[in-house]
XYZ file of C-alpha atoms in Angstrom:
754
model
C -7.030 -3.394 19.003
C -6.409 -4.895 22.421
C -8.275 -8.154 21.886
C -10.374 -7.734 25.023
C -13.798 -6.112 25.515
C -12.753 -4.948 28.975
C -10.639 -1.841 28.509
C -9.683 1.083 30.714
C -8.804 4.588 29.610
C -5.370 5.424 30.952
C -5.183 9.044 29.864
C -7.023 11.329 27.461
C -10.637 12.311 26.832
C -13.557 11.350 24.610
C -11.848 12.862 21.575
C -8.557 10.944 21.754
C -7.184 8.721 24.487
C -4.880 5.837 25.433
C -6.446 2.539 26.520
C -5.275 -0.728 28.051
C -6.853 -4.016 28.903
C -8.413 -3.675 32.335
C -6.096 -6.388 33.667
C -3.072 -4.344 32.522
C -4.239 -0.937 33.730
C -1.860 -0.939 36.718
C 0.915 -3.017 35.161
C 3.641 -0.654 36.412
C 2.598 -1.331 40.009
C 2.825 -5.113 39.443
C 6.047 -5.521 37.441
C 6.579 -9.098 38.476
C 3.474 -10.253 36.619
C 4.504 -8.628 33.322
C 8.139 -9.543 32.852
C 7.374 -12.433 30.480
C 5.565 -10.373 27.911
C 4.785 -6.861 26.744
C 1.982 -4.656 27.992
C -0.231 -3.502 25.142
C -1.557 0.025 25.012
C -3.678 1.549 22.242
C -4.079 5.172 21.197
C -7.471 5.848 19.583
C -7.871 9.111 17.629
C -10.922 8.304 15.486
C -13.070 11.092 16.936
C -10.601 13.636 15.590
C -11.587 12.751 12.022
C -14.858 10.824 11.867
C -16.504 11.005 15.254
C -19.164 13.646 14.635
C -21.609 13.320 11.755
C -21.555 17.087 11.175
C -17.928 16.794 10.077
C -19.098 15.300 6.807
C -20.040 18.875 5.870
C -16.310 19.563 5.638
C -16.575 18.145 2.122
C -17.599 21.611 0.919
C -14.173 22.817 2.111
C -12.402 20.466 -0.302
C -10.741 23.214 -2.433
C -9.275 24.812 0.684
C -7.892 21.489 1.882
C -6.327 20.707 -1.502
C -4.702 24.154 -1.641
C -3.281 23.553 1.820
C -1.773 20.267 0.622
C 0.035 22.140 -2.164
C 1.907 24.116 0.498
C 3.510 20.938 1.836
C 4.403 19.469 -1.566
C 7.385 21.674 -2.270
C 10.518 19.850 -3.485
C 13.240 18.855 -1.056
C 15.668 21.713 -1.731
C 18.398 22.403 0.868
C 17.222 24.377 3.936
C 17.430 28.114 3.461
C 16.987 28.034 -0.317
C 15.730 31.451 -1.417
C 12.888 29.999 -3.489
C 11.269 28.285 -0.496
C 9.803 31.497 0.906
C 8.543 32.464 -2.545
C 6.893 29.056 -2.969
C 5.087 29.339 0.367
C 4.016 32.922 -0.384
C 2.572 31.984 -3.775
C 0.521 29.193 -2.223
C -0.820 31.547 0.458
C -1.825 34.101 -2.193
C -3.487 31.387 -4.249
C -5.405 30.252 -1.166
C -6.560 33.838 -0.629
C -8.005 33.931 -4.156
C -10.078 30.848 -3.301
C -11.686 32.730 -0.418
C -12.375 35.690 -2.700
C -13.869 33.313 -5.284
C -16.145 31.784 -2.646
C -17.357 35.215 -1.542
C -17.825 36.266 -5.184
C -19.860 33.111 -5.897
C -22.103 33.837 -2.906
C -22.515 37.420 -4.165
C -23.356 36.095 -7.618
C -26.214 34.004 -6.254
C -27.570 36.499 -3.723
C -26.779 39.920 -5.162
C -26.676 39.391 -8.929
C -29.130 36.577 -9.728
C -31.614 37.215 -6.915
C -31.603 40.883 -5.906
C -30.407 42.523 -9.132
C -31.693 40.395 -11.996
C -34.729 38.423 -10.840
C -36.173 40.871 -8.297
C -35.825 43.691 -10.818
C -37.529 41.754 -13.646
C -41.334 41.383 -13.378
C -41.356 38.232 -15.522
C -38.893 36.531 -13.164
C -40.324 37.844 -9.882
C -43.892 36.857 -10.835
C -45.137 33.918 -8.799
C -42.412 34.237 -6.161
C -44.199 35.479 -3.068
C -40.985 35.560 -1.046
C -39.668 38.160 -3.481
C -42.756 40.377 -3.545
C -41.463 43.114 -1.248
C -38.372 43.458 -3.503
C -40.344 43.939 -6.717
C -40.058 47.541 -8.052
C -43.678 47.334 -9.227
C -44.778 47.266 -5.601
C -42.958 50.477 -4.772
C -41.799 49.249 -1.366
C -38.837 50.680 0.533
C -36.699 47.627 -0.274
C -37.550 47.736 -3.987
C -34.747 50.204 -4.825
C -31.804 48.366 -6.498
C -29.240 49.463 -3.922
C -31.402 48.448 -0.989
C -32.127 45.082 -2.583
C -28.380 44.522 -2.864
C -27.801 45.529 0.764
C -30.437 43.077 1.964
C -29.084 40.279 -0.220
C -25.529 40.864 1.070
C -26.592 39.191 4.319
C -26.223 35.771 2.639
C -22.545 36.009 1.563
C -21.754 37.678 4.873
C -23.369 34.738 6.678
C -21.279 32.279 4.644
C -18.068 34.082 5.577
C -19.163 34.337 9.199
C -19.890 30.611 9.309
C -16.422 29.771 7.965
C -14.850 32.139 10.511
C -16.823 30.492 13.320
C -15.919 26.988 12.141
C -12.223 27.836 11.938
C -12.282 29.510 15.359
C -14.172 26.597 16.926
C -11.713 23.972 15.695
C -8.760 26.214 16.552
C -8.852 25.486 20.288
C -9.766 21.819 19.808
C -6.972 20.906 17.389
C -4.210 23.500 17.331
C -3.700 24.274 21.008
C -1.760 21.162 22.029
C 1.896 21.967 22.661
C 4.741 19.434 22.434
C 6.540 18.282 25.605
C 9.702 20.115 26.662
C 12.971 18.708 25.379
C 15.482 17.163 27.738
C 18.237 19.657 28.500
C 21.471 18.955 26.726
C 20.014 16.639 24.073
C 21.739 17.824 20.903
C 21.124 16.701 17.357
C 23.944 14.857 15.611
C 21.924 14.150 12.492
C 23.454 15.568 9.297
C 21.675 18.689 8.115
C 20.319 17.078 4.930
C 18.707 14.271 7.002
C 16.743 16.616 9.244
C 13.081 17.343 8.674
C 10.882 20.171 9.834
C 8.548 17.622 11.437
C 11.058 17.333 14.261
C 11.087 21.048 15.104
C 9.444 22.319 18.296
C 6.937 24.549 16.553
C 5.830 22.336 13.667
C 2.676 21.049 15.380
C 1.783 24.311 17.105
C 0.127 26.635 14.620
C -2.415 28.523 16.703
C -1.188 32.037 15.990
C -0.554 31.458 12.307
C -4.082 30.161 11.784
C -5.453 33.127 13.733
C -3.622 35.634 11.526
C -4.652 33.912 8.311
C -8.226 33.607 9.560
C -8.356 37.354 10.166
C -6.957 38.088 6.696
C -9.286 35.689 4.856
C -12.317 36.904 6.786
C -11.437 40.474 5.894
C -10.936 39.486 2.240
C -14.372 37.873 2.102
C -16.074 40.862 3.721
C -14.268 43.295 1.439
C -15.407 41.267 -1.584
C -19.018 41.806 -0.542
C -18.318 45.507 0.027
C -16.742 45.779 -3.417
C -19.802 44.176 -5.045
C -22.069 46.767 -3.418
C -19.694 49.609 -4.176
C -19.186 48.942 -7.881
C -22.903 48.836 -8.682
C -23.750 51.949 -6.670
C -20.787 53.997 -7.865
C -21.538 53.217 -11.504
C -25.144 54.369 -11.032
C -23.979 57.645 -9.458
C -21.533 58.342 -12.259
C -24.210 57.664 -14.846
C -26.661 60.101 -13.235
C -23.999 62.711 -12.414
C -24.597 62.701 -8.636
C -21.429 64.544 -7.589
C -21.727 64.186 -3.821
C -22.591 60.507 -3.949
C -19.802 59.896 -6.449
C -17.301 61.534 -4.106
C -18.558 59.395 -1.228
C -18.247 56.283 -3.361
C -14.700 57.180 -4.354
C -13.751 57.704 -0.695
C -15.199 54.303 0.191
C -13.333 52.794 -2.736
C -10.076 54.172 -1.350
C -10.922 52.712 2.070
C -11.670 49.266 0.624
C -8.443 49.339 -1.405
C -6.462 50.351 1.692
C -7.933 47.491 3.741
C -7.305 45.074 0.870
C -3.649 46.155 0.868
C -3.499 45.569 4.631
C -4.981 42.108 4.110
C -2.379 41.263 1.486
C 0.352 42.491 3.818
C -0.838 40.165 6.594
C -0.899 37.206 4.207
C 2.516 38.205 2.848
C 4.099 38.285 6.305
C 2.335 35.268 7.798
C 4.966 32.603 7.254
C 5.265 29.532 9.449
C 7.690 29.661 12.350
C 8.555 25.992 12.832
C 11.818 26.258 14.733
C 9.983 27.439 17.862
C 6.391 27.592 19.025
C 4.592 30.543 17.479
C 3.306 32.291 20.593
C 3.614 35.871 19.388
C 0.776 38.062 20.615
C -0.945 39.803 17.723
C -4.479 40.364 18.975
C -4.529 43.848 17.481
C -4.140 42.494 13.947
C -6.372 39.477 14.476
C -9.228 41.565 15.839
C -8.758 44.916 14.134
C -8.598 43.743 10.525
C -11.962 41.878 10.386
C -13.696 44.610 12.369
C -12.274 47.274 10.059
C -13.559 45.315 7.064
C -16.998 45.022 8.687
C -16.994 48.779 9.352
C -16.160 49.435 5.701
C -18.980 47.096 4.671
C -21.416 48.909 6.964
C -20.452 52.278 5.470
C -20.745 50.860 1.972
C -24.161 49.406 2.790
C -25.349 52.816 3.941
C -23.991 54.379 0.772
C -25.653 51.725 -1.445
C -29.005 52.073 0.359
C -29.131 55.848 -0.241
C -32.192 56.914 -2.202
C -31.602 57.034 -5.960
C -34.944 57.617 -7.706
C -33.511 57.140 -11.201
C -31.632 53.931 -10.409
C -32.693 50.712 -12.146
C -31.256 47.218 -12.442
C -30.704 46.129 -16.016
C -28.587 43.315 -17.334
C -26.030 41.552 -15.121
C -24.700 43.171 -11.962
C -21.778 45.540 -12.692
C -18.493 43.973 -11.698
C -19.213 40.355 -12.664
C -16.147 40.502 -14.921
C -14.184 39.990 -11.698
C -14.656 36.238 -12.178
C -12.417 36.426 -15.219
C -9.850 38.472 -13.321
C -9.797 35.894 -10.503
C -9.318 33.060 -13.006
C -6.440 34.873 -14.746
C -4.790 35.677 -11.410
C -5.054 32.071 -10.297
C -3.524 30.864 -13.551
C -0.638 33.319 -13.200
C -0.003 32.235 -9.609
C -0.014 28.555 -10.601
C 2.483 29.187 -13.414
C 4.724 31.182 -11.059
C 4.444 28.360 -8.537
C 5.484 25.834 -11.193
C 8.573 27.881 -12.094
C 9.506 28.216 -8.429
C 9.023 24.478 -7.856
C 11.241 23.760 -10.868
C 14.076 25.800 -9.369
C 13.623 24.051 -6.016
C 13.640 20.640 -7.684
C 16.905 21.436 -9.451
C 18.470 22.072 -6.061
C 17.013 18.913 -4.482
C 19.437 16.193 -3.482
C 17.314 13.153 -4.226
C 14.585 13.392 -6.841
C 14.465 9.858 -8.209
C 10.958 9.057 -6.933
C 9.536 12.540 -6.403
C 6.070 12.737 -7.932
C 5.849 14.765 -11.159
C 9.506 15.782 -10.812
C 8.679 18.283 -8.092
C 5.652 19.788 -9.855
C 3.125 17.976 -7.691
C 2.418 21.107 -5.656
C 1.542 23.337 -8.645
C -0.551 20.562 -10.187
C -2.527 20.055 -6.976
C -2.925 23.828 -6.537
C -4.392 24.024 -10.040
C -6.816 21.221 -9.187
C -7.893 23.173 -6.098
C -8.748 26.129 -8.342
C -10.572 23.820 -10.741
C -12.668 22.238 -7.985
C -13.472 25.678 -6.567
C -14.534 26.851 -10.023
C -16.785 23.827 -10.499
C -18.416 24.291 -7.095
C -18.976 28.041 -7.489
C -20.108 27.758 -11.100
C -22.306 24.764 -10.338
C -24.155 26.574 -7.567
C -24.696 29.636 -9.763
C -25.842 27.618 -12.776
C -28.251 25.423 -10.815
C -29.672 28.401 -8.923
C -30.193 30.327 -12.170
C -31.951 27.318 -13.698
C -34.281 27.181 -10.720
C -35.003 30.888 -10.384
C -35.898 31.605 -14.022
C -38.268 28.661 -14.375
C -38.302 26.627 -17.598
C -36.053 29.057 -19.479
C -32.342 28.525 -20.050
C -30.156 31.167 -18.338
C -28.327 33.411 -20.755
C -30.460 32.597 -23.812
C -32.640 35.120 -25.639
C -35.907 33.663 -24.352
C -34.782 33.749 -20.705
C -36.244 36.488 -18.466
C -32.839 37.232 -16.917
C -29.282 37.327 -18.363
C -28.178 34.576 -15.963
C -24.717 33.918 -14.517
C -21.558 35.511 -15.954
C -20.555 34.316 -19.385
C -17.285 32.917 -18.017
C -19.136 30.387 -15.870
C -20.915 29.081 -18.977
C -17.592 28.722 -20.788
C -16.049 26.944 -17.793
C -19.006 24.589 -17.693
C -18.599 23.883 -21.410
C -15.064 22.543 -21.007
C -16.057 19.983 -18.364
C -17.136 17.322 -20.903
C -13.749 17.557 -22.618
C -12.021 17.185 -19.261
C -14.088 14.106 -18.481
C -13.107 12.613 -21.840
C -9.443 12.937 -20.838
C -10.159 11.359 -17.456
C -11.985 8.506 -19.183
C -9.046 8.002 -21.562
C -6.627 7.800 -18.636
C -8.965 5.333 -16.915
C -8.987 3.145 -20.038
C -5.192 3.201 -20.173
C -5.112 2.265 -16.481
C -7.420 -0.674 -17.199
C -5.143 -1.836 -20.020
C -2.185 -1.566 -17.659
C -3.987 -3.673 -15.056
C -4.657 -6.396 -17.606
C -1.038 -6.386 -18.777
C 0.401 -6.531 -15.267
C -2.099 -9.197 -14.276
C -1.035 -11.379 -17.183
C 2.631 -10.798 -16.388
C 2.525 -11.659 -12.682
C 0.022 -14.515 -12.942
C 2.673 -16.977 -14.138
C 4.851 -16.342 -11.057
C 2.188 -16.651 -8.358
C 1.961 -20.484 -8.056
C 5.711 -20.633 -7.443
C 5.300 -18.593 -4.241
C 3.369 -21.388 -2.557
C 3.777 -25.056 -1.729
C 4.364 -26.955 -4.991
C 2.156 -29.759 -3.691
C -0.889 -27.496 -3.994
C -2.718 -27.940 -7.271
C -2.727 -24.895 -9.594
C -6.006 -23.002 -9.841
C -6.388 -20.650 -12.788
C -9.229 -18.650 -11.240
C -7.409 -18.298 -7.922
C -4.237 -17.229 -9.683
C -6.107 -14.641 -11.736
C -7.807 -13.215 -8.649
C -4.497 -12.782 -6.814
C -2.779 -11.342 -9.893
C -5.652 -8.908 -10.437
C -5.410 -7.678 -6.852
C -1.682 -7.067 -7.279
C -2.218 -5.256 -10.578
C -4.939 -2.983 -9.156
C -2.832 -2.221 -6.085
C -0.062 -1.040 -8.398
C -2.287 1.686 -9.817
C -1.389 3.815 -6.787
C 2.062 4.297 -8.266
C 0.488 5.599 -11.486
C -1.487 8.336 -9.708
C 0.994 11.073 -10.803
C 0.097 10.365 -14.432
C -3.596 10.974 -13.734
C -2.891 14.140 -11.751
C -0.561 15.472 -14.452
C -3.067 14.777 -17.234
C -5.963 16.426 -15.403
C -3.842 19.431 -14.376
C -2.481 20.011 -17.896
C -5.899 19.743 -19.527
C -7.462 21.934 -16.839
C -4.892 24.658 -17.470
C -5.361 24.601 -21.244
C -9.164 24.403 -21.150
C -9.380 27.027 -18.395
C -7.291 29.448 -20.456
C -9.481 28.745 -23.461
C -12.639 29.404 -21.429
C -11.350 32.772 -20.230
C -10.286 33.744 -23.741
C -13.629 32.679 -25.221
C -15.605 34.618 -22.620
C -13.575 37.809 -23.054
C -13.493 37.696 -26.856
C -17.167 36.947 -27.449
C -18.907 38.141 -24.264
C -21.493 35.476 -25.003
C -22.191 31.948 -23.846
C -20.704 29.272 -26.162
C -24.075 28.425 -27.699
C -24.775 32.025 -28.721
C -21.147 32.752 -29.629
C -21.164 29.999 -32.293
C -24.480 30.884 -33.933
C -22.754 31.828 -37.198
C -20.431 28.827 -37.191
C -21.001 25.569 -39.126
C -23.953 23.554 -37.783
C -21.732 20.845 -36.319
C -19.667 23.365 -34.350
C -22.769 25.177 -33.120
C -24.430 21.918 -32.064
C -21.278 20.773 -30.291
C -21.009 24.090 -28.433
C -24.652 23.990 -27.344
C -24.316 20.376 -26.230
C -21.145 21.079 -24.269
C -22.744 24.119 -22.632
C -25.883 22.255 -21.561
C -24.041 19.107 -20.498
C -21.354 21.079 -18.664
C -23.943 23.122 -16.797
C -25.623 19.922 -15.692
C -22.295 18.375 -14.675
C -21.393 21.443 -12.613
C -24.647 21.223 -10.724
C -24.317 17.462 -10.374
C -20.903 17.894 -8.759
C -22.331 20.186 -6.094
C -25.304 17.884 -5.506
C -22.979 14.876 -5.265
C -20.933 16.493 -2.514
C -24.032 17.537 -0.590
C -25.512 14.057 -0.979
C -22.335 12.440 0.311
C -22.369 14.780 3.286
C -26.029 14.040 4.045
C -25.470 10.289 3.737
C -22.435 10.464 5.983
C -24.493 12.320 8.574
C -27.058 9.515 8.608
C -24.885 6.474 7.842
C -22.060 5.610 10.229
C -20.245 3.417 7.694
C -20.297 6.188 5.081
C -19.116 8.655 7.702
C -16.193 6.356 8.488
C -15.301 6.109 4.782
C -15.169 9.886 4.491
C -13.122 9.918 7.692
C -10.534 7.636 6.098
C -10.207 10.019 3.136
C -9.887 12.929 5.520
C -7.077 11.152 7.415
C -4.725 11.936 4.546
C -6.008 15.378 3.610
C -6.042 16.793 7.137
C -2.788 15.361 8.433
C -0.991 18.602 7.567
C -1.346 21.850 9.553
C -3.355 24.715 8.069
C -0.429 26.674 6.705
C -2.043 28.163 3.595
C -5.791 28.329 4.143
C -7.379 28.873 7.588
C -10.803 27.653 6.434
C -9.486 24.214 5.492
C -10.608 21.307 7.689
C -8.548 21.268 10.905
C -5.345 19.292 11.280
C -5.947 16.362 13.624
C -2.208 15.658 13.852
C -1.732 18.877 15.822
C -3.598 17.084 18.595
C -2.565 13.466 17.923
C 1.200 13.975 17.547
C 1.593 15.917 20.838
C -0.607 13.293 22.518
C 1.684 10.475 21.423
C 4.837 12.445 22.161
C 3.729 13.379 25.670
C 2.708 9.791 26.423
C 5.992 8.275 25.238
C 8.192 10.932 26.828
C 6.517 10.856 30.236
C 6.225 7.048 30.408
C 9.841 6.342 29.494
C 11.096 9.023 31.883
C 8.941 7.882 34.783
C 9.587 4.143 34.467
C 12.857 4.101 32.486
C 11.087 1.709 30.132
C 11.333 0.706 26.489
C 8.684 1.026 23.770
C 7.769 -0.654 20.523
C 5.614 1.902 18.714
C 3.519 0.181 16.065
C 1.235 1.813 13.537
C -0.835 0.711 10.567
C -1.516 2.858 7.496
C -2.031 6.489 8.541
C -1.164 5.457 12.077
C 2.365 4.741 10.880
C 2.650 8.332 9.643
C 1.511 9.634 13.028
C 3.963 7.284 14.722
C 6.884 8.572 12.636
C 5.870 12.194 13.256
C 5.679 11.547 17.002
C 9.110 9.891 17.084
C 10.598 12.903 15.278
C 9.283 15.080 18.116
C 11.072 13.042 20.814
C 14.426 14.088 22.190
C 17.370 11.808 21.384
C 17.430 10.138 24.795
C 13.802 9.083 24.579
C 14.098 8.221 20.905
C 16.888 5.741 21.632
C 14.461 3.767 23.815
C 11.856 3.414 21.064
C 11.607 0.860 18.271
C 9.199 1.425 15.389
C 7.043 -1.217 13.711
C 5.040 -0.062 10.686
C 2.823 -2.086 8.364
C 0.650 -1.102 5.443
C 2.553 2.184 5.668
C 2.305 4.959 3.045
C 5.404 6.705 4.446
C 7.478 6.286 1.290
C 4.926 5.312 -1.321
C 2.659 8.315 -0.749
C 4.233 10.802 1.627
C 7.822 10.309 0.456
C 6.905 10.876 -3.183
C 4.387 13.704 -2.813
C 5.900 15.475 0.206
C 9.647 14.999 -0.398
C 10.769 17.973 1.696
C 9.376 16.293 4.817
C 9.289 12.531 4.138
C 11.972 12.095 1.491
C 14.679 9.402 1.711
C 17.128 11.629 3.667
C 14.474 12.395 6.304
C 13.495 8.732 6.682
C 17.173 7.762 6.877
C 17.697 10.262 9.691
C 14.628 8.918 11.508
C 16.029 5.397 11.533
C 19.527 6.523 12.441
C 18.381 8.202 15.663
C 16.147 5.443 17.037
C 16.793 1.949 18.306
C 15.305 0.011 15.398
C 12.649 0.173 12.696
C 10.941 -2.615 10.759
C 8.293 -2.287 8.047
C 5.919 -4.948 6.683
C 4.371 -4.659 3.238
C 2.548 -6.632 0.537
C 2.232 -6.434 -3.230
C -1.552 -6.622 -2.809
C -1.666 -3.494 -0.637
C -2.875 -0.439 -2.618
C -1.745 2.014 0.097
C 1.247 0.649 1.988
C 4.604 -0.171 0.507
C 8.304 -0.589 1.269
C 10.394 2.111 2.918
C 13.339 1.339 0.572
C 16.047 1.957 3.157
C 18.894 -0.190 4.406
C 20.334 -0.165 7.925
C 23.965 0.728 8.587
C 24.755 -2.962 9.147
C 23.315 -3.893 5.746
C 20.008 -5.265 7.037
C 16.932 -3.999 5.248
C 14.204 -2.221 7.194
C 11.524 -3.803 5.000
C 10.121 -7.251 5.695
C 8.403 -8.355 2.562
C 6.723 -8.628 0.312
C 4.593 -10.749 2.607
C 2.736 -13.627 1.022
C -0.927 -12.769 0.455
C -3.066 -14.805 0.727
C -1.278 -16.948 3.284
C -2.259 -20.178 1.493
C -2.886 -20.643 -2.201
C -5.543 -23.341 -2.162
C -7.244 -25.691 0.267
C -5.000 -27.489 2.762
C -5.419 -29.577 5.917
C -4.834 -26.482 8.044
C -6.832 -24.179 5.787
C -9.675 -26.187 4.202
C -11.411 -23.030 2.918
C -9.775 -20.517 0.543
C -7.773 -17.938 2.491
C -8.815 -14.340 2.123
C -6.692 -11.876 0.161
C -5.899 -9.371 2.904
C -4.531 -6.450 0.863
C -4.232 -3.432 3.160
C -5.703 -5.054 6.265
C -5.077 -7.608 8.988
C -1.276 -7.641 8.905
C -1.183 -9.193 12.374
C -2.687 -12.386 10.901
C 0.632 -13.070 9.170
C 3.144 -15.056 11.277
C 5.845 -12.603 10.193
C 4.135 -9.895 12.252
C 4.546 -11.796 15.507
C 8.117 -12.791 14.680
C 9.229 -9.245 13.857
C 7.538 -7.817 16.939
C 9.261 -10.415 19.125
C 12.611 -9.511 17.531
C 12.105 -5.829 18.312
C 11.178 -6.594 21.931
C 14.252 -8.794 22.314
C 16.465 -6.151 20.710
C 15.286 -3.515 23.180
C 16.259 -5.764 26.056
C 15.030 -5.659 29.658
C 14.270 -2.060 30.450
C 12.985 -1.616 33.968
C 9.621 -2.222 35.659
C 8.078 -3.228 32.339
C 8.115 -2.860 28.604
C 5.319 -1.548 26.451
C 4.433 -2.695 22.970
C 1.531 -1.592 20.858
C -1.183 -3.992 19.895
C -2.167 -4.390 16.241
C -4.306 -1.616 14.859
C -7.912 -2.118 13.863
C -7.551 -2.545 10.116
C -11.107 -1.757 9.168
C -11.607 1.721 10.535
C -10.131 5.146 10.601
C -8.396 6.842 13.470
C -7.005 3.891 15.381
C -3.278 3.696 15.805
C -1.326 1.532 18.177
C 0.768 3.510 20.590
């Protein structure tokens, strides 16, 4: 970034820090030597996203991260619109169902398949020495069904405890950085519709909110385990007529329901407070609710472990129908979210380029539920295949009933979903060919006419431009997958409830073709579910061992974890809650101490961090800052998918309150694009499209073919140096020195000039 192997850390730590060339480390003390040029300083934040190999395991938290993104995708309705609170509440409730689904999936594997079905079936338990003490034939203390369930509940409890620990560990590392104090008397003259919540004092300070949500989700997971134990034991007591035990079970049921209501209340009332830092003390709630849930689980475990000589485990574990209830609830919440988003979009001021006409949030929320269903169902299906040997779970010849019927139906619709995805991919390929043919005839005219035309070179450049344009067609893919997922998911729930059999058995009396298709879809879908889980685990393992793969995952995580954890506390942590205050503190303190001027430059995701940091500055400091972005997704991605925070009015207000802003972009860039704004004096913010490659063929100055740069190496273009020089000249002589950011490292994640 700095073009020199000798660098010195100016401020920061091993996680994120500002660096300068060693020769420039004390530039402020030697102003006379730096008046002819800028002093470059680089902010490196890569360790926030891809520094530790263990962070690749965050891939298993993908559904939580996607649900959190849905929170920030609400349409850009006017501030104070009544539907905004409802939208946020629906997303938080949907996120809570994902935690319950995770806990239920862990209970399915540990309690139902292992402790209830396999351990209670001699044919399944035979040959499994690790299960011998659970086998009823042995007559051991743990062989009673209730005690087997209590012992197996340690696994889902450990999963929930691990997520709680991970969220708590990242809490202090990411969400404890507070923004600098505002200058007294610095008022905001920006029109109300041009303001964005990213400029509020409390936007990047979500410690307390995450703590409250973490307590609620932990309690929900623990109560799910308690409910699984309670339902099986209470049904056995009612069947045998044990009056005292039934009364105890009913009392515990009332306690679990009461704590579940308290959990819902916490989630209901935990809305973000962005206007000011959320420093409210609520240790009683944060600590009492999880401990109360653990106490209820302990009482339930004692109740389930009580001696019941006549108890036996037959068939699936009672209560597995809850999977269908969770699926129906998630579908209802997504539909309610879509209606709410539609009302918000109607009230939005500018919806010309908003993705999916404001329905991006509901579509993404539905995908989060779909991914969670695939992961939970895949684990259950693969585990059942392993535990019952060569048999097929759920079939007549299998020793155990296997996973719930709904999971088999959900697996069966996966092949149909993949067919839709393949069809969209084919249409995208046709679009690439059409665009390539259309733009190929215009490419030679962009270069020196003395260069000889080259058909292969022209086709390569045109193909790069056509493939880069697929980014703008992403809403079509998301909409198609979301619509098909909703329809197929509803069909799976209906099929499971109406037949109470797996698709293969449910179609035994149907025509042979239908029966064969159902069996094929069931088997193939079960394999695909398991393959999805294995793929994620393999990617995580490879990223742990391979630094380049870890960096690739880090780049993907740059986008997904930019936003604070407003909906799900178990989502991967928000690195911007550390990076944005870092940048803001550095700019505010440097300009105040030296009365200097800054050119803040950022590439790709670094440009988003740069814009967020500028929004956090007071107006006095902001007037001393010019912004240079390149390869920036500010409008192309964030403006379209997050219109309430990065829409055209917000970007217009950002430019209005700072000294100047210039943006470089290329047609060949699949991520960055134009900002599409015009300055008050009529001059466009965008510089571009830049020519890429810089030369068409072989010339005296470039005897070898120039590389097509795409998203990288913007500083290689002469326009970069010219625009940066213009911004420095526009700022004018400041004081002891001026500071300009060096070009970002284009090939890696987490490096942003600052």
